[in-house]
Each structure stands twice: as C-alpha cells, then as structure tokens.
PDB file of C-alpha atoms in Angstrom:
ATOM      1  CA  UNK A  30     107.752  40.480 -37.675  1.00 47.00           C
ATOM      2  CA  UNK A  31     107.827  36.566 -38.221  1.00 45.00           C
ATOM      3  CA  UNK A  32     107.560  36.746 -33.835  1.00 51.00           C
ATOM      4  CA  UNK A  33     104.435  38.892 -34.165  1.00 49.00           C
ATOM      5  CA  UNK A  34     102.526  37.245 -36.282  1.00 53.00           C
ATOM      6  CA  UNK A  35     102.951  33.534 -34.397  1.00 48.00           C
ATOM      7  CA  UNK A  36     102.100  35.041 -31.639  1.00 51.00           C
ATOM      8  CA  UNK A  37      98.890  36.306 -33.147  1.00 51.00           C
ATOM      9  CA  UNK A  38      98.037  33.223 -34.631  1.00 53.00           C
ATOM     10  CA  UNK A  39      98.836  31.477 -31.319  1.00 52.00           C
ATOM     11  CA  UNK A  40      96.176  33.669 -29.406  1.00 51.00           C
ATOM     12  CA  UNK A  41      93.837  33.326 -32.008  1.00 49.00           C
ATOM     13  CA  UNK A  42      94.362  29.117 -31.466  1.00 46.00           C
ATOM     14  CA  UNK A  43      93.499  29.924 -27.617  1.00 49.00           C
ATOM     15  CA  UNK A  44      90.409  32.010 -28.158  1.00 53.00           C
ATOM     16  CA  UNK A  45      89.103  29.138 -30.318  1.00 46.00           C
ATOM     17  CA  UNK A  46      89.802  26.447 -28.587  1.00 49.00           C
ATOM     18  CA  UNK A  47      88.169  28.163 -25.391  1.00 47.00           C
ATOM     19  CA  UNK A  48      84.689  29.412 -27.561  1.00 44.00           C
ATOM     20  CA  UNK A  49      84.733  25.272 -28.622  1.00 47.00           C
ATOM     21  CA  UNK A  50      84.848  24.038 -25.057  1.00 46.00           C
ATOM     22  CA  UNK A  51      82.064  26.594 -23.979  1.00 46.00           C
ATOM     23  CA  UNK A  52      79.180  25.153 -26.442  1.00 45.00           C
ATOM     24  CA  UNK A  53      79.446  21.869 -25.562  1.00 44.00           C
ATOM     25  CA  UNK A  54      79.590  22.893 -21.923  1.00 45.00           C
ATOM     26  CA  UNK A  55      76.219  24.630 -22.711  1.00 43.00           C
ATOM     27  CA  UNK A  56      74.889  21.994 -24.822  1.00 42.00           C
ATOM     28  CA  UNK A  57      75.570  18.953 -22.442  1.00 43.00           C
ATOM     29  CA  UNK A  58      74.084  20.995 -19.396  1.00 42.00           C
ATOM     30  CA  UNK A  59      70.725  21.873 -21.831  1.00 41.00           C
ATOM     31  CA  UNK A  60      70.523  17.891 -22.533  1.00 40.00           C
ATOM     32  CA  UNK A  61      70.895  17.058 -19.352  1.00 41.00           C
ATOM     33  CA  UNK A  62      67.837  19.519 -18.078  1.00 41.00           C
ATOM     34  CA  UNK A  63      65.615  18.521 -20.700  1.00 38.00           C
ATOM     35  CA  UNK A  64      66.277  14.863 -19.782  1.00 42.00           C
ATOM     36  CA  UNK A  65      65.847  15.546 -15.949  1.00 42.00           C
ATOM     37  CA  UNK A  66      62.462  17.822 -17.102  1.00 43.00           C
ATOM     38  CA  UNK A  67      60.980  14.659 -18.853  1.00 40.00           C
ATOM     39  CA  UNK A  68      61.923  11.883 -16.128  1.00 40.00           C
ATOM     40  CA  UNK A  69      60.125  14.520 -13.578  1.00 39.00           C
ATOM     41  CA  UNK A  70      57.032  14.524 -16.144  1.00 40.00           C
ATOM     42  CA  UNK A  71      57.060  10.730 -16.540  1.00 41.00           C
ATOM     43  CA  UNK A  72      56.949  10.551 -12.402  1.00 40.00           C
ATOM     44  CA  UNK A  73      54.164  12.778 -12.076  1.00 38.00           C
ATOM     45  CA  UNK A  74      52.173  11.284 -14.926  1.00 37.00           C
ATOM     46  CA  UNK A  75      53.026   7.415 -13.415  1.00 37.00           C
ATOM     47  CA  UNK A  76      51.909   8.694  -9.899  1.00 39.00           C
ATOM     48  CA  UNK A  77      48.414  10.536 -11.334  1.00 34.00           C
ATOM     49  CA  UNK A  78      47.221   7.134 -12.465  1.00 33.00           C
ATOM     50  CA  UNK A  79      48.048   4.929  -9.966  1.00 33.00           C
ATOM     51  CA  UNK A  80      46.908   6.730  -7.421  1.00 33.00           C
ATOM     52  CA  UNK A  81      43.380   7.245  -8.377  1.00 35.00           C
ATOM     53  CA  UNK A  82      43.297   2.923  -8.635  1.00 34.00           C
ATOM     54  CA  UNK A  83      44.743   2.628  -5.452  1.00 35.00           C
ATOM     55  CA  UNK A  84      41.697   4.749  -3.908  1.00 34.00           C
ATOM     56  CA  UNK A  85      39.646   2.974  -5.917  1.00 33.00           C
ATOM     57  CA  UNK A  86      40.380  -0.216  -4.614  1.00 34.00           C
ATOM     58  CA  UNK A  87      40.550   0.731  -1.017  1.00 33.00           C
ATOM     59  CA  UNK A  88      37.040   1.883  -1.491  1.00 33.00           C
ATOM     60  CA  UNK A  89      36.006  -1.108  -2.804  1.00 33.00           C
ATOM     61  CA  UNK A  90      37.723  -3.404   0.049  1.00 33.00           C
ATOM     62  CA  UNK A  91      35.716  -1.224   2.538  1.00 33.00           C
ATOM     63  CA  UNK A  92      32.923  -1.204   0.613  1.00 37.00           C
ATOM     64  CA  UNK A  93      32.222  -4.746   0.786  1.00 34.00           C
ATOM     65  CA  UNK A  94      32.242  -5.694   4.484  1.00 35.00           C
ATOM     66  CA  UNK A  95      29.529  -3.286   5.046  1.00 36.00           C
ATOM     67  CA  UNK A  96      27.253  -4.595   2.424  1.00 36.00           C
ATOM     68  CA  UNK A  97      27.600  -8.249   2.838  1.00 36.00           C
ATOM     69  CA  UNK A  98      26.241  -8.245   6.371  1.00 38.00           C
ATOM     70  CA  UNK A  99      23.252  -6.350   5.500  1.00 39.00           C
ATOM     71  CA  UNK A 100      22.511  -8.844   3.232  1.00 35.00           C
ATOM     72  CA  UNK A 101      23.569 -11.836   5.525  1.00 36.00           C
ATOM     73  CA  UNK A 102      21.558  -9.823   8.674  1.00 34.00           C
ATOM     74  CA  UNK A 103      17.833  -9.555   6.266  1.00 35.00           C
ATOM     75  CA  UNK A 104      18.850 -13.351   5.275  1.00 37.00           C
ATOM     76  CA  UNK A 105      19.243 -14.983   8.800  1.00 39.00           C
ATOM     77  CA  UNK A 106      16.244 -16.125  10.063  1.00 37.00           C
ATOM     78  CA  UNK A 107      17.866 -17.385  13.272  1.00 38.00           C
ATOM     79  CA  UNK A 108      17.047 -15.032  15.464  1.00 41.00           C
ATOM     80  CA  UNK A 109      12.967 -15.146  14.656  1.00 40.00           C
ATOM     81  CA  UNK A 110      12.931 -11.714  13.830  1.00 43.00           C
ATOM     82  CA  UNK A 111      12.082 -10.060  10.096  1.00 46.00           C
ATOM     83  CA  UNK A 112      14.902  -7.863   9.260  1.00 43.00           C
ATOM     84  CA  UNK A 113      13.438  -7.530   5.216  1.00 43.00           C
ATOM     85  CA  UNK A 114      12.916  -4.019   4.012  1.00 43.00           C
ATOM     86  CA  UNK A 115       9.742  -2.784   5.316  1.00 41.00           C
ATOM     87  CA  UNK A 116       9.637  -4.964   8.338  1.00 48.00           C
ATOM     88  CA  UNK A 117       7.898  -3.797  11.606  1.00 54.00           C
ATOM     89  CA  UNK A 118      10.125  -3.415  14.497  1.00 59.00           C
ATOM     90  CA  UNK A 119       9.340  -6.165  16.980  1.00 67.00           C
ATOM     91  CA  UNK A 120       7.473  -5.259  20.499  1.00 81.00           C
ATOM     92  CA  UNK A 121       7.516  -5.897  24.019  1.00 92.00           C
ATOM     93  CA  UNK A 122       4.261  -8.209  24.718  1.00 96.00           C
ATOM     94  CA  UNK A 123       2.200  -6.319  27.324  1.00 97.00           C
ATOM     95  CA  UNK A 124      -0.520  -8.962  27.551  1.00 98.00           C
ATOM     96  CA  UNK A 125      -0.943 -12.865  27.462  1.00 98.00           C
ATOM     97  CA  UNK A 126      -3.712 -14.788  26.822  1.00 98.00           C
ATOM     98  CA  UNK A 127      -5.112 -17.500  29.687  1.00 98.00           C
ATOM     99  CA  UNK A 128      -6.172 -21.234  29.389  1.00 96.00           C
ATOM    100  CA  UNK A 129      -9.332 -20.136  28.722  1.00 97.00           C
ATOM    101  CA  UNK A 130      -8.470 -17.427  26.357  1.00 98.00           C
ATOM    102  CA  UNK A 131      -8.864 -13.848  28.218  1.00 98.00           C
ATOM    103  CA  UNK A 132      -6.328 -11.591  27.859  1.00 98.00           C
ATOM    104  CA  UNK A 133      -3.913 -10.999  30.859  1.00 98.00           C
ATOM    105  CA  UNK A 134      -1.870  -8.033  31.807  1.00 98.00           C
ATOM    106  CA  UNK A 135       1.917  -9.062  32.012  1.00 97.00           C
ATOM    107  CA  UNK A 136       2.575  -6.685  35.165  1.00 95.00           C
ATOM    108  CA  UNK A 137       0.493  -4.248  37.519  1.00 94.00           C
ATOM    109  CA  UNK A 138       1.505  -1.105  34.883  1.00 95.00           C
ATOM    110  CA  UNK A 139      -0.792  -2.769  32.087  1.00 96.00           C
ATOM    111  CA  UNK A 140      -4.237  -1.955  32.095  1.00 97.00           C
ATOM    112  CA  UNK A 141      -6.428  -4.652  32.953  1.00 97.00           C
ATOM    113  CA  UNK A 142      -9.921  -3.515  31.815  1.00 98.00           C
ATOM    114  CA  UNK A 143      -9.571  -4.088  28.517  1.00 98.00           C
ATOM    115  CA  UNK A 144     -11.278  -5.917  25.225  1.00 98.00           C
ATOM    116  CA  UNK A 145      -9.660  -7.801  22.116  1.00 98.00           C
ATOM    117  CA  UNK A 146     -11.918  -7.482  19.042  1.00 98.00           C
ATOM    118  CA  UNK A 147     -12.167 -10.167  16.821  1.00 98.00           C
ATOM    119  CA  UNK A 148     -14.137 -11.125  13.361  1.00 98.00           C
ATOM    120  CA  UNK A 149     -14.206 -14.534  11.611  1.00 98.00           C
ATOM    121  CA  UNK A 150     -15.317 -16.026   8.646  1.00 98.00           C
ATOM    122  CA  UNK A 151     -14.029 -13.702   6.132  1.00 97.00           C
ATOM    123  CA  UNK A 152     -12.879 -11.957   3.771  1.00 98.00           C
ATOM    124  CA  UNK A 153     -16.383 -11.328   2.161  1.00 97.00           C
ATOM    125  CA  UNK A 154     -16.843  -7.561   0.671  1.00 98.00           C
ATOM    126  CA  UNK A 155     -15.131  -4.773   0.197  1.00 98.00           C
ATOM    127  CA  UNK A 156     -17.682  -2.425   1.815  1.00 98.00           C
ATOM    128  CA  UNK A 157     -18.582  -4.070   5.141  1.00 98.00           C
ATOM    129  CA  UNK A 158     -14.418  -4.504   5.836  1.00 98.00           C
ATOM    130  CA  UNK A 159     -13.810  -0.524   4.885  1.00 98.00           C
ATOM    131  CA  UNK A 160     -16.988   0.186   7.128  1.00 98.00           C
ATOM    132  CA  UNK A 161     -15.332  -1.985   9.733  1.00 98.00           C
ATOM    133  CA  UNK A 162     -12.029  -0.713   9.586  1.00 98.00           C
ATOM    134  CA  UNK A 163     -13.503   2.770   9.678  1.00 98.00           C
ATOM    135  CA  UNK A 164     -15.517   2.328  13.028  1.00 98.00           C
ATOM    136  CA  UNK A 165     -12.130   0.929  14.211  1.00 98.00           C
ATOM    137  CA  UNK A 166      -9.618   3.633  13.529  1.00 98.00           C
ATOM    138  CA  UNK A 167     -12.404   5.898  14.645  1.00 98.00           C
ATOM    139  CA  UNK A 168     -12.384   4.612  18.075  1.00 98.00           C
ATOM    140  CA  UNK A 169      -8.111   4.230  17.689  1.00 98.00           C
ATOM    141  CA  UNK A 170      -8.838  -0.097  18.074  1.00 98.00           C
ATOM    142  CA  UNK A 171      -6.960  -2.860  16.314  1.00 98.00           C
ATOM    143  CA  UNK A 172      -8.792  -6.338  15.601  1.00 98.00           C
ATOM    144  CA  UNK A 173      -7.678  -9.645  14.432  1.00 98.00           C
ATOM    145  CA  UNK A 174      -9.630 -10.987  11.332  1.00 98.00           C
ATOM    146  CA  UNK A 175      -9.723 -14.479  11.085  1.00 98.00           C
ATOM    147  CA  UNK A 176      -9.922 -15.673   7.376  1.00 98.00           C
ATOM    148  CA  UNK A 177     -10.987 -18.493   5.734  1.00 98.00           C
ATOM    149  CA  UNK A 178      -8.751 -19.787   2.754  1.00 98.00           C
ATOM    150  CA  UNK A 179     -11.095 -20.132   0.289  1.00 98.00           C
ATOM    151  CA  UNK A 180     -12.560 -16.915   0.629  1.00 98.00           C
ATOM    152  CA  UNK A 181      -9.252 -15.424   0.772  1.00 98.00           C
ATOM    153  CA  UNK A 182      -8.261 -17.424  -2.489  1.00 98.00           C
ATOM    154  CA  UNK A 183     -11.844 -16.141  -4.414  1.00 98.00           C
ATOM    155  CA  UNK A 184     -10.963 -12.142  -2.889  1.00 97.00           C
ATOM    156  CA  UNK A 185      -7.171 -11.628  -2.250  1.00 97.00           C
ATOM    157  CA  UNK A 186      -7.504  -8.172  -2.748  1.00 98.00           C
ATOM    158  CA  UNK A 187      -9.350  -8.131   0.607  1.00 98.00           C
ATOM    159  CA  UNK A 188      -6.203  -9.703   2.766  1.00 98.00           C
ATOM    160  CA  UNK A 189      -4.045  -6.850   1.408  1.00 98.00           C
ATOM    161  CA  UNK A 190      -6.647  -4.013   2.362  1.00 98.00           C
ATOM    162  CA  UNK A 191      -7.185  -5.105   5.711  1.00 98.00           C
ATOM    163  CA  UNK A 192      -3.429  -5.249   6.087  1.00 98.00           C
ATOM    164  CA  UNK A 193      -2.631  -2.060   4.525  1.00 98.00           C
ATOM    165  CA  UNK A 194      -5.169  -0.360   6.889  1.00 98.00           C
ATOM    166  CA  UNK A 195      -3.210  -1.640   9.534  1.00 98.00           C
ATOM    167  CA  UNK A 196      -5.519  -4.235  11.000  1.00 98.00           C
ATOM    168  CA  UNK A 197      -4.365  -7.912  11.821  1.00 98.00           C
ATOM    169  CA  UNK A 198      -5.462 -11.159   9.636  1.00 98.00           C
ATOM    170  CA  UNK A 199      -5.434 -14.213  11.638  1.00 98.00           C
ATOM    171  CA  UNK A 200      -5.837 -18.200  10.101  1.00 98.00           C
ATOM    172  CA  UNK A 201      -9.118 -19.392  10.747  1.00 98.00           C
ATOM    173  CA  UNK A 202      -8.306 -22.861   8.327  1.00 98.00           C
ATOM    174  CA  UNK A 203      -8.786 -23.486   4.710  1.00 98.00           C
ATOM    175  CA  UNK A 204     -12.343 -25.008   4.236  1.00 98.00           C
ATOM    176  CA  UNK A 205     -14.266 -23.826   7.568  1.00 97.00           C
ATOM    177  CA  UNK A 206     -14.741 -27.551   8.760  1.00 98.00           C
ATOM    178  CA  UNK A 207     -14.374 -29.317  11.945  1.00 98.00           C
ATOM    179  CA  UNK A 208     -10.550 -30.094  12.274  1.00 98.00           C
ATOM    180  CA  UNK A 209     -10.873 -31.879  15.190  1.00 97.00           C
ATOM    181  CA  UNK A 210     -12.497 -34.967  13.051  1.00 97.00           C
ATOM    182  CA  UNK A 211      -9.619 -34.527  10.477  1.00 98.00           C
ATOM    183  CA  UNK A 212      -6.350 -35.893  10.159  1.00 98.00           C
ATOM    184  CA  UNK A 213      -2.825 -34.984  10.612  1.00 98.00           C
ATOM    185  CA  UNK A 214      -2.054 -34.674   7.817  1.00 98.00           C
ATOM    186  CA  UNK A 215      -5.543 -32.708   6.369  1.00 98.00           C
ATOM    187  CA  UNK A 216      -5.048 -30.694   9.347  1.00 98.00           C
ATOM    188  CA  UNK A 217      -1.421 -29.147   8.161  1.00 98.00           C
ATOM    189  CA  UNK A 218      -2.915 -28.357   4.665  1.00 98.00           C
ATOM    190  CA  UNK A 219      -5.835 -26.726   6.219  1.00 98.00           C
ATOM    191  CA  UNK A 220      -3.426 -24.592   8.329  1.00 98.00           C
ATOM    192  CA  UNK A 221      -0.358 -24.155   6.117  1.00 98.00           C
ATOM    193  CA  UNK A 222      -2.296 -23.318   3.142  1.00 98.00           C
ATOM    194  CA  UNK A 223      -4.029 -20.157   4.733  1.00 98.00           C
ATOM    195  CA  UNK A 224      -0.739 -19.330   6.242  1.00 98.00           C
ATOM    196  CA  UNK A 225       0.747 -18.998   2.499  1.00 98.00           C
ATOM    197  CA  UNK A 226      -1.858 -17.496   0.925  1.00 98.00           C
ATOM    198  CA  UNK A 227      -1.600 -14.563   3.219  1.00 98.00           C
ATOM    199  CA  UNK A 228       1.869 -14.101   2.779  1.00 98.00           C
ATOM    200  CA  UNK A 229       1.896 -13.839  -0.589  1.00 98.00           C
ATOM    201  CA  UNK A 230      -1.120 -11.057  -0.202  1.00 98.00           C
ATOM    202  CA  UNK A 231       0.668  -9.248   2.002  1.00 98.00           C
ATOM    203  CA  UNK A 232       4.093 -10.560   3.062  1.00 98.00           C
ATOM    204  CA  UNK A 233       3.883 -11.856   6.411  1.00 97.00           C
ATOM    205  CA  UNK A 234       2.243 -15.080   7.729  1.00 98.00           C
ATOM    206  CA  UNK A 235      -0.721 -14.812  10.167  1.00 98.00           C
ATOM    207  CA  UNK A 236       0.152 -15.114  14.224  1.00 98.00           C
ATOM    208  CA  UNK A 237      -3.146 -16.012  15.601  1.00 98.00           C
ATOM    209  CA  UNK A 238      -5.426 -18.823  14.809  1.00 98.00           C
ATOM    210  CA  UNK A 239      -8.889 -19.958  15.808  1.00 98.00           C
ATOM    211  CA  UNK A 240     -10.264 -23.681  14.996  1.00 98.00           C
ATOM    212  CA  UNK A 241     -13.757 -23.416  12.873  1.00 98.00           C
ATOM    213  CA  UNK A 242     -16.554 -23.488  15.677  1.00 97.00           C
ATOM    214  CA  UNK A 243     -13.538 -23.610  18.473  1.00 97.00           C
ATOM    215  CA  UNK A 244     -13.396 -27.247  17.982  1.00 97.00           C
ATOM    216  CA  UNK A 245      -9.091 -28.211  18.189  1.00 94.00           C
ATOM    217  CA  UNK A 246      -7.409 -31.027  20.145  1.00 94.00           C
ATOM    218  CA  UNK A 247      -4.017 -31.556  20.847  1.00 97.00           C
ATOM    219  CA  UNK A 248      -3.096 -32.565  16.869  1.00 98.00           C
ATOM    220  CA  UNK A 249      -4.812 -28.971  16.080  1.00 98.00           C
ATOM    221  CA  UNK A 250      -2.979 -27.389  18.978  1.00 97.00           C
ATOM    222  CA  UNK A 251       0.244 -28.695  17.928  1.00 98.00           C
ATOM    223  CA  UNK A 252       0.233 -27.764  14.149  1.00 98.00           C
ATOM    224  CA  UNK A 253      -0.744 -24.384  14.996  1.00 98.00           C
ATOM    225  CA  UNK A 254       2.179 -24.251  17.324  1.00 97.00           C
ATOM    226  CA  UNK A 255       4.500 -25.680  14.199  1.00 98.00           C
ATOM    227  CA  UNK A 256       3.256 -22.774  12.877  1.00 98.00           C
ATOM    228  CA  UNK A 257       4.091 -20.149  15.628  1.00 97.00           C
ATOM    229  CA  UNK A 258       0.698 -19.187  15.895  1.00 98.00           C
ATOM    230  CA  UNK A 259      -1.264 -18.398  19.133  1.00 98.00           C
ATOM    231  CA  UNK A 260      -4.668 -20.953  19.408  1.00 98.00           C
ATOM    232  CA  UNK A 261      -7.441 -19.383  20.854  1.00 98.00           C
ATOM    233  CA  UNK A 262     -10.904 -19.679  21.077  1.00 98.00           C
ATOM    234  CA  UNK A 263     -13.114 -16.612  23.058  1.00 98.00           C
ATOM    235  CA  UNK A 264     -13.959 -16.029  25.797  1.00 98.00           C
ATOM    236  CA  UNK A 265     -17.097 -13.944  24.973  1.00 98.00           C
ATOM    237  CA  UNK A 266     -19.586 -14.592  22.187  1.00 98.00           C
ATOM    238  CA  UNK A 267     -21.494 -11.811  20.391  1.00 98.00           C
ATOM    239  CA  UNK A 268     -23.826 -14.519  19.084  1.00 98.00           C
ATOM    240  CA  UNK A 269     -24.488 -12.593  15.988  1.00 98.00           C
ATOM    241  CA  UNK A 270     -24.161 -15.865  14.010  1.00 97.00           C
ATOM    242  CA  UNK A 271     -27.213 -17.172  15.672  1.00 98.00           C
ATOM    243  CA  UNK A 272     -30.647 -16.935  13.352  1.00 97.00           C
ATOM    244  CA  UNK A 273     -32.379 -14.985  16.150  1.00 97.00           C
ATOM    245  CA  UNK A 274     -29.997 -12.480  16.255  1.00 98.00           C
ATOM    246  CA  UNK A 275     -29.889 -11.866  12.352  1.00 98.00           C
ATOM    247  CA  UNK A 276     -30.498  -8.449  11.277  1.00 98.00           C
ATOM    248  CA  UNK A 277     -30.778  -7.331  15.074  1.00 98.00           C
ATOM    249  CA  UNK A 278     -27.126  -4.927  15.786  1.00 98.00           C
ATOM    250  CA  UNK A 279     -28.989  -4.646  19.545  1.00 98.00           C
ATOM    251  CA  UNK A 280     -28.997  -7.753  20.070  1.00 98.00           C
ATOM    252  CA  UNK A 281     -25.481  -8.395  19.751  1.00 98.00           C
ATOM    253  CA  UNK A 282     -24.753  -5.034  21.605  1.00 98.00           C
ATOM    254  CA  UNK A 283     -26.393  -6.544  24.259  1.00 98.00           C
ATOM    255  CA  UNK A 284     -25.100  -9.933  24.077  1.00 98.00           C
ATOM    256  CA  UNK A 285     -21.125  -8.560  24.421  1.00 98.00           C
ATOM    257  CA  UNK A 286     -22.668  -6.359  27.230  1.00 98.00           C
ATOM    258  CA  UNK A 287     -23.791  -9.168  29.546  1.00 98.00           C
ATOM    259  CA  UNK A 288     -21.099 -11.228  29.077  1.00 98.00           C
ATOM    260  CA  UNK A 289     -18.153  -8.166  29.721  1.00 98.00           C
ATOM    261  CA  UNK A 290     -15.126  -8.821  31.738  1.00 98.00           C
ATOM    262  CA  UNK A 291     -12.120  -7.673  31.871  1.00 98.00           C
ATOM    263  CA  UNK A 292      -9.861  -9.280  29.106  1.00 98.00           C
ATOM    264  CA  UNK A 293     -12.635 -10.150  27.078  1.00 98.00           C
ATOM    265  CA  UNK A 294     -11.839 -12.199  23.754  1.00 98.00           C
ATOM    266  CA  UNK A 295     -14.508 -11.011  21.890  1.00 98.00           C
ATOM    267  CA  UNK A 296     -15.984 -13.197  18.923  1.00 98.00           C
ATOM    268  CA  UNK A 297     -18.061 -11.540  15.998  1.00 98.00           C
ATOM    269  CA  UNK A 298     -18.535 -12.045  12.277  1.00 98.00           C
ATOM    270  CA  UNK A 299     -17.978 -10.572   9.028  1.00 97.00           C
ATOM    271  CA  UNK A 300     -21.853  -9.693   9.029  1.00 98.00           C
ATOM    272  CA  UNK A 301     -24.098  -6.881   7.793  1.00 98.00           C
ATOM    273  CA  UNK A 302     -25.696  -6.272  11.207  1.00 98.00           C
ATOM    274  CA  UNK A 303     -22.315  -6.575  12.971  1.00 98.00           C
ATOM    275  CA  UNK A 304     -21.096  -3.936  11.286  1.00 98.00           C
ATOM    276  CA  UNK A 305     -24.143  -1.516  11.832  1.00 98.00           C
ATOM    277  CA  UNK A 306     -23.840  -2.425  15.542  1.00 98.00           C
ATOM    278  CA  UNK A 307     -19.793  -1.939  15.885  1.00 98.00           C
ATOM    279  CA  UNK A 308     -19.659   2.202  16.780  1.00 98.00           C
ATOM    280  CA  UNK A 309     -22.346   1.220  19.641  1.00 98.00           C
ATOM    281  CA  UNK A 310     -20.478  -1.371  20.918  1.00 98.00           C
ATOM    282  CA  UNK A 311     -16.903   0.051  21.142  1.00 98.00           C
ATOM    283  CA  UNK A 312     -18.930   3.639  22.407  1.00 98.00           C
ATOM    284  CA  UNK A 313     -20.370   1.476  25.091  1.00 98.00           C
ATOM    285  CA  UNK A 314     -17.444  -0.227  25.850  1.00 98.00           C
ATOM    286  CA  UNK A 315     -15.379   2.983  26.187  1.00 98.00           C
ATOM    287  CA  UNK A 316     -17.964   4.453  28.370  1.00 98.00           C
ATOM    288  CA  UNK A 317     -17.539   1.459  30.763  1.00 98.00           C
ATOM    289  CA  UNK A 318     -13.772   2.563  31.233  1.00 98.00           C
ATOM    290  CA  UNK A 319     -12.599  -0.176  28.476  1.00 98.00           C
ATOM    291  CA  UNK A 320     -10.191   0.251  25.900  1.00 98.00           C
ATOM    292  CA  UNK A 321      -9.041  -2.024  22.957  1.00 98.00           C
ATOM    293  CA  UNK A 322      -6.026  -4.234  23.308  1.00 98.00           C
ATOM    294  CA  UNK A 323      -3.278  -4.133  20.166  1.00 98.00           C
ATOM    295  CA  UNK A 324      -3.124  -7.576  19.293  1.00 98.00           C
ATOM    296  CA  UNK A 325       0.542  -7.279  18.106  1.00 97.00           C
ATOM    297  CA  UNK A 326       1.126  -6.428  21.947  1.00 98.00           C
ATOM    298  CA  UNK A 327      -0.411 -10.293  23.270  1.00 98.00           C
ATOM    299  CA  UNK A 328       2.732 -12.773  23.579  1.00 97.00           C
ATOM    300  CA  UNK A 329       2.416 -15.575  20.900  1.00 94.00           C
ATOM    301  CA  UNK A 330       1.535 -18.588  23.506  1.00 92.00           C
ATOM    302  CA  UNK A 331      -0.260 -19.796  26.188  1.00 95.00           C
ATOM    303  CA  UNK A 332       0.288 -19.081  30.229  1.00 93.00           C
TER     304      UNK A 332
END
C-alpha cells in the first residue's frame, strides 16, 4: 500500500514538473515575438522618415544646377545678346547700310528694291504717332523714329507706345543742336542721355542714331559707335520740313518720288501733313515694285 501511494505521488511530481517547464517555454517564445514584432516596427518607422529626406535632398542637389545657370545665362552680357525675360530672339542681318547711307542687300537672295522709312524730331502727340503707326501696319512696314530727349523726357508715354506697337525708336540727341560744334564730352551726354531714357520707357536702348541736321564728325561717329549704334544720315529727303512744303502732303509725295532708288533712306518728320501724305506714299511706293525694309534686319555698322 505504502509502494502505491509513492508511486502516485512520484507521478504526480513528474506531471508537475513537466506542466512548469511548458509555460515558461511558452512564455519566453511569446517575449521573444513581441520583442522581434517591435524591433521590425522600429525599422520600418526609422526607414519611412529617412527616406522621404533623402529624396528630398537629392531633389534639391539637382535642383540647383539647373537654376543657377539660368540665372548666370540672363546675367552674362558677354556674348552681346539679351537673354532677360521677354527678350527678342536675335536675327540674321539681311541688309547693310553704305558710306552714304542706302541700304544694301547682303547677298543676291535679298531684295534690292527696297525703302527704309524714317521720322525725326519726335515724340510729339499721341494722335499723329497712332495715325502713323496705323498707315504702317496697314501697309505691313516697320520705321525707325528718331527721338529727341527732351521731348521724350516731357511725353514718355509716347516711347513706350511706339515700342509696344512694334515700331523702332532710334537716338536723334538730347537737345536737337549741332553736335558737330560741341564737345566730347557734351557730345556723350547728348547721346547717352537719350539712350537711358529710352530704356527705362521701354527696356532696351536705341540701335540707330542720326546727328540733328546730319551734321557728325569723327568725335560724333565714335560716341555713337561707344554706344553700338548705327550713324546714318539719308540718303533721300522728303523735304517736308521746308516752309514751302508746309501743309502740302503732295509735295512731299512728290519729293520722295523724284529722288527714289533702290535702298532709299528715307527722311521725314513727325508732322501733320506727313502723316496725311504717308498711305500715298507707301501705295505709290508699292506700286513701283518697292517694299519696306525691317530695320531690325540692317547690320549695326558701316560697309
């Protein structure tokens, strides 16, 4: 009996002892997945955030190089050539202007019959430069309007409607006086002054210039050419400036007329009966089998 019941109690020790040994074995392996489950969460959290920096930054890095030479490229005048917002592309001269100021095809493909328009001595009113510009575009022509500073100082309005109608302003001095009697010196105000009141009208300096009453020299000459502008004079006179002539558009239809050739570098005014005789000009003109040369096309020098 005594046998029995040690044996009882023995198998009893066993079944313990084996229950024991099977909750830790269940506890340790639950610790040990909820410790690997957290380290896994910890890694994905640590790579979530990083990653979205490290894209970031690359972005950044490539970024940059492809804005700082746009900025460098539209701040380098080296080249010559206006690479600001806005900026007109450049173009291939297809004329030249002589030593005694006609305008020259550059090759045998270039039309040679044809007429550059010109008007000095303004900006004066509003009306007569819309009329203008209207008789232009209606005959598709460009012209070069030579103003004086201190009419473009009283009217500055005017510089940045003809430019915004697409038309060209050229320097034609400060004051309207003889430069050729002037100095150096008075000579690069008279210039450089016109050249910086247009640019701040319409943001670009002029290209072209033509002395008051086509009087230069070489001092003239050579401050224009500081300048990069083209000197000219003309090369045909419309003589609407003369007293005779006031108030007559015929007469200065008929003055152009007689003195046509091809090339022409045609001189007129800012005047009322300029104006009223520009459509009958440029219809004559046409009818004679010339057109109307694109000033931005004529090479800025001499040859």
């Amino acid at each position: 009996m005594v046998r029995k019941r040690t044996a009882l109690l023995l198998a009893c020790c066993l079944m313990l002892s084996a229950c024991g040994n099977n909750g830790m074995d269940q506890k340790q392996s639950t610790a040990t997945e909820v410790g690997n489950d957290r380290a896994a969460q910890q890694n994905e959290t640590s790579g979530a955030v990083s990653t979205p920096k490290e894209g970031t930054e690359k972005a950044t890095e490539t970024d940059k190089p492809e804005a700082e030479p746009d900025v460098d490229k539209s701040a380098d005048p080296s080249d010559g050539t206006d690479k600001s917002p806005g900026a007109e592309a450049p173009v291939e001269p297809k004329y030249h202007m002589n030593k005694v100021y006609r305008i020259v095809p550059n090759d045998e493909s270039v039309p040679e019959k044809v007429v550059l328009l010109t008007f000095d001595d303004g900006p004066k009113d509003e009306t007569m430069i819309n009329q203008m510009i209207d008789t232009l575009d209606k005959h598709d022509a460009k012209a070069i309007f030579f103003v004086n500073g201190y009419r473009a100082k009283a009217h500055p309005e005017l510089l940045k409607l003809i430019h915004d109608r697409g038309q060209i302003i050229g320097n034609h001095s400060w004051d309207h006086i003889d430069l050729k009697k002037e100095t150096k010196q008075t000579v690069k105000k008279q210039i450089g002054d016109v050249q910086q009141i247009v640019k701040e009208a319409t943001g670009s300096e002029p290209k072209f210039f033509r002395p008051p009453f086509g009087s230069g020299g070489d001092t003239v000459k050579e401050v224009a050419l500081n300048h990069d502008l083209l000197f000219m004079t003309w090369s045909n006179g419309s003589l609407d400036w003369e007293s005779k002539n006031k108030n007559k558009p015929d007469a200065v239809v008929s003055n152009v007329l007689e003195q046509l050739h091809p090339g022409s570098n045609i001189l007129m005014h800012e005047l009322p009966w300029t104006v009223e005789a520009l459509d009958t000009l440029l219809t004559k003109l046409e009818a004679k089998g010339y057109g109307f040369v694109d000033p931005q096309f004529i090479e800025p020098k001499i040859r």
